[in-house]
Amino acid sequence: MTRFVDVRNMVRWVASTGPEPIIAGIMEYLEADFRRWESFDKSPRVASHTPFGVIELMPTSDHETYGFKYVNGHPSNPSRGFQTVTAFGVLADVHNGYPTFLTEMTVLTALRTAATSGMVARKLARPGSSVMAMIGSGSQSEFQALAFRSALGITTLRMWDTDPAAMDKFRRNMAPYGFDITLATSAADAVAGADVITTCTADKANATILTADLIRPGVHVNAIGGDCPGKTELDARILELGEVFVEFPEQTRIEGEIQQMPADFAVTEFWQVLTGRAAGRTSPEQVTIFDSVGFAIEDFSALRYVRDAVAGTDFYEDIDLVANPEDPKDLFGLVGALSPVG
Ligand code: NAD
């Protein structure tokens, strides 16, 4: 049997536990997996591009457990009544290849992306950071806000989105969480006085959500929206203002903000900062940029976290996903016994 967390159970579990403690919990699993980065199989995700968007498979393995996520990215989806990003994911036992855990990952991707942003910012943002500008108030935004409160204690948010309804939604959803929220009038207005800037917009274009003149010394930029070839958010000159930190360079050079830069543009792999092999922030004035695209190991960590957290609860069910004949060589016997002959 395979354990299965459907959307109803994921939502019940997140609502009963609270999204912020879950994000904090995923952060710990992420850190543990980033610290053993070298022991994982790693490859850029397999992407199928169309004019509408992209559908991707994101596999990895630590040689005990295999995991993958199916995820799409369709920026024009909301205008057609669909979400930009949806996903599901699987863990499997490497010893026999059987899937052991299957879960919805649309909600979980938002939690894991937020947890990854928080984990990185905890290491790179200036100590004492208290104000975050957020550009883009779509599906990922509330999760990002909660991650930065959990990671850095940020409670003051300056929000900008070109869609006023999305900003209203963000303020409404965040009202119970006690943030001090200002709805800005432009990206420039939002970033004024911010210690951290999160960009989480969706547009299948080389957009310029932020220009270099808006970046103050010491700021940490958490750029999560540019995650596909031809889909970036930052003015390329921003990438030369400070140090750029990435997940897996082979994937980020294809999909991230640095796709705008020469192939040998210098970046730092975040796992090396975590393990002390590379420097993180080196001065209060330094600009740090997390060029996030989302990597398979992050999904693996999130899948492990949910699997462990729901064990022994009623937030999952066992499903009959793998045909399991009594004689492992007699698969036909399963259907043969039920088929009319001739
Ligand atoms: P969404 O469509 O729900 O929200 C995007 C928001 O950006 C919308 O509210 C839109 O109005 C706003 N926007 C678009 N252009 C803008 C602009 N120029 N200025 C201000 N606001 C603008 O999308 P989402 O699910 O929140 O995802 C946001 C982005 O993050 C997507 O591009 C997605 O692919 C990416 N993403 C990255 C990761 C990662 O790991 N790095 C994970 C999940 C999603």
Coordinates of C-alpha atoms and ligand atoms in Angstrom, one line a residue, residues 78 84-85 109 112-113 135-140 160-163 166 200-202 209 224-225 227 231 292-294, ligand 1:
P78 CA -5.2 32.9 -13.5
T84 CA -0.2 29.3 -12.3
V85 CA 1.5 26.4 -10.4
T109 CA 5.2 23.6 -3.1
R112 CA 8.6 24.4 0.6
T113 CA 9.4 27.4 -1.6
I135 CA 6.5 42.4 -5.4
G136 CA 3.7 40.0 -6.5
S137 CA 0.9 39.0 -4.2
G138 CA -0.2 35.8 -5.9
S139 CA -0.4 32.2 -4.6
Q140 CA 3.1 32.1 -3.2
W160 CA 3.1 45.8 -4.6
D161 CA 1.2 44.0 -7.3
T162 CA -0.1 45.3 -10.6
D163 CA -3.4 43.6 -9.7
A166 CA -4.4 40.4 -5.5
C200 CA 7.3 36.6 -6.8
T201 CA 5.7 37.7 -10.0
A202 CA 4.6 35.5 -12.9
I209 CA 10.2 44.1 -11.9
I224 CA 11.7 33.5 -6.7
G225 CA 9.5 34.3 -9.7
D227 CA 12.3 30.2 -12.9
K231 CA 11.2 34.3 -17.7
S292 CA 15.8 30.9 -6.6
V293 CA 14.3 28.5 -9.2
G294 CA 13.3 25.6 -7.0
Ligands
NAD1 P1 0.5 33.9 -9.4 O1 0.2 34.0 -10.8 O2 -0.5 33.4 -8.4 O3 0.9 35.4 -8.8 C1 1.8 36.2 -9.5 C2 1.4 37.7 -9.2 O4 2.4 38.5 -9.8 C3 0.1 38.1 -9.7 O5 -0.7 38.5 -8.6 C4 0.4 39.2 -10.7 O6 -0.6 40.2 -10.7 C5 1.7 39.7 -10.2 N1 2.5 40.4 -11.2 C6 2.7 40.1 -12.5 N2 3.5 41.0 -13.0 C7 3.8 41.9 -12.1 C8 4.6 43.1 -12.1 N3 5.2 43.6 -13.2 N4 4.6 43.9 -10.9 C9 3.9 43.5 -9.8 N5 3.2 42.3 -9.8 C10 3.1 41.6 -10.9 O7 1.9 33.1 -9.3 P2 2.5 32.4 -8.0 O8 2.0 31.0 -7.9 O9 2.4 33.3 -6.8 O10 4.0 32.2 -8.5 C11 4.8 33.4 -8.6 C12 6.1 33.0 -9.4 O11 6.9 32.2 -8.6 C13 5.8 32.3 -10.7 O12 6.6 32.8 -11.7 C14 6.2 30.8 -10.3 O13 6.6 30.1 -11.5 C15 7.3 31.1 -9.4 N6 7.6 30.0 -8.4 C16 8.9 29.8 -8.1 C17 9.2 28.8 -7.2 C18 10.7 28.6 -6.9 O14 11.0 27.6 -6.2 N7 11.6 29.6 -7.2 C19 8.3 28.0 -6.7 C20 6.9 28.3 -7.0 C21 6.6 29.3 -7.9

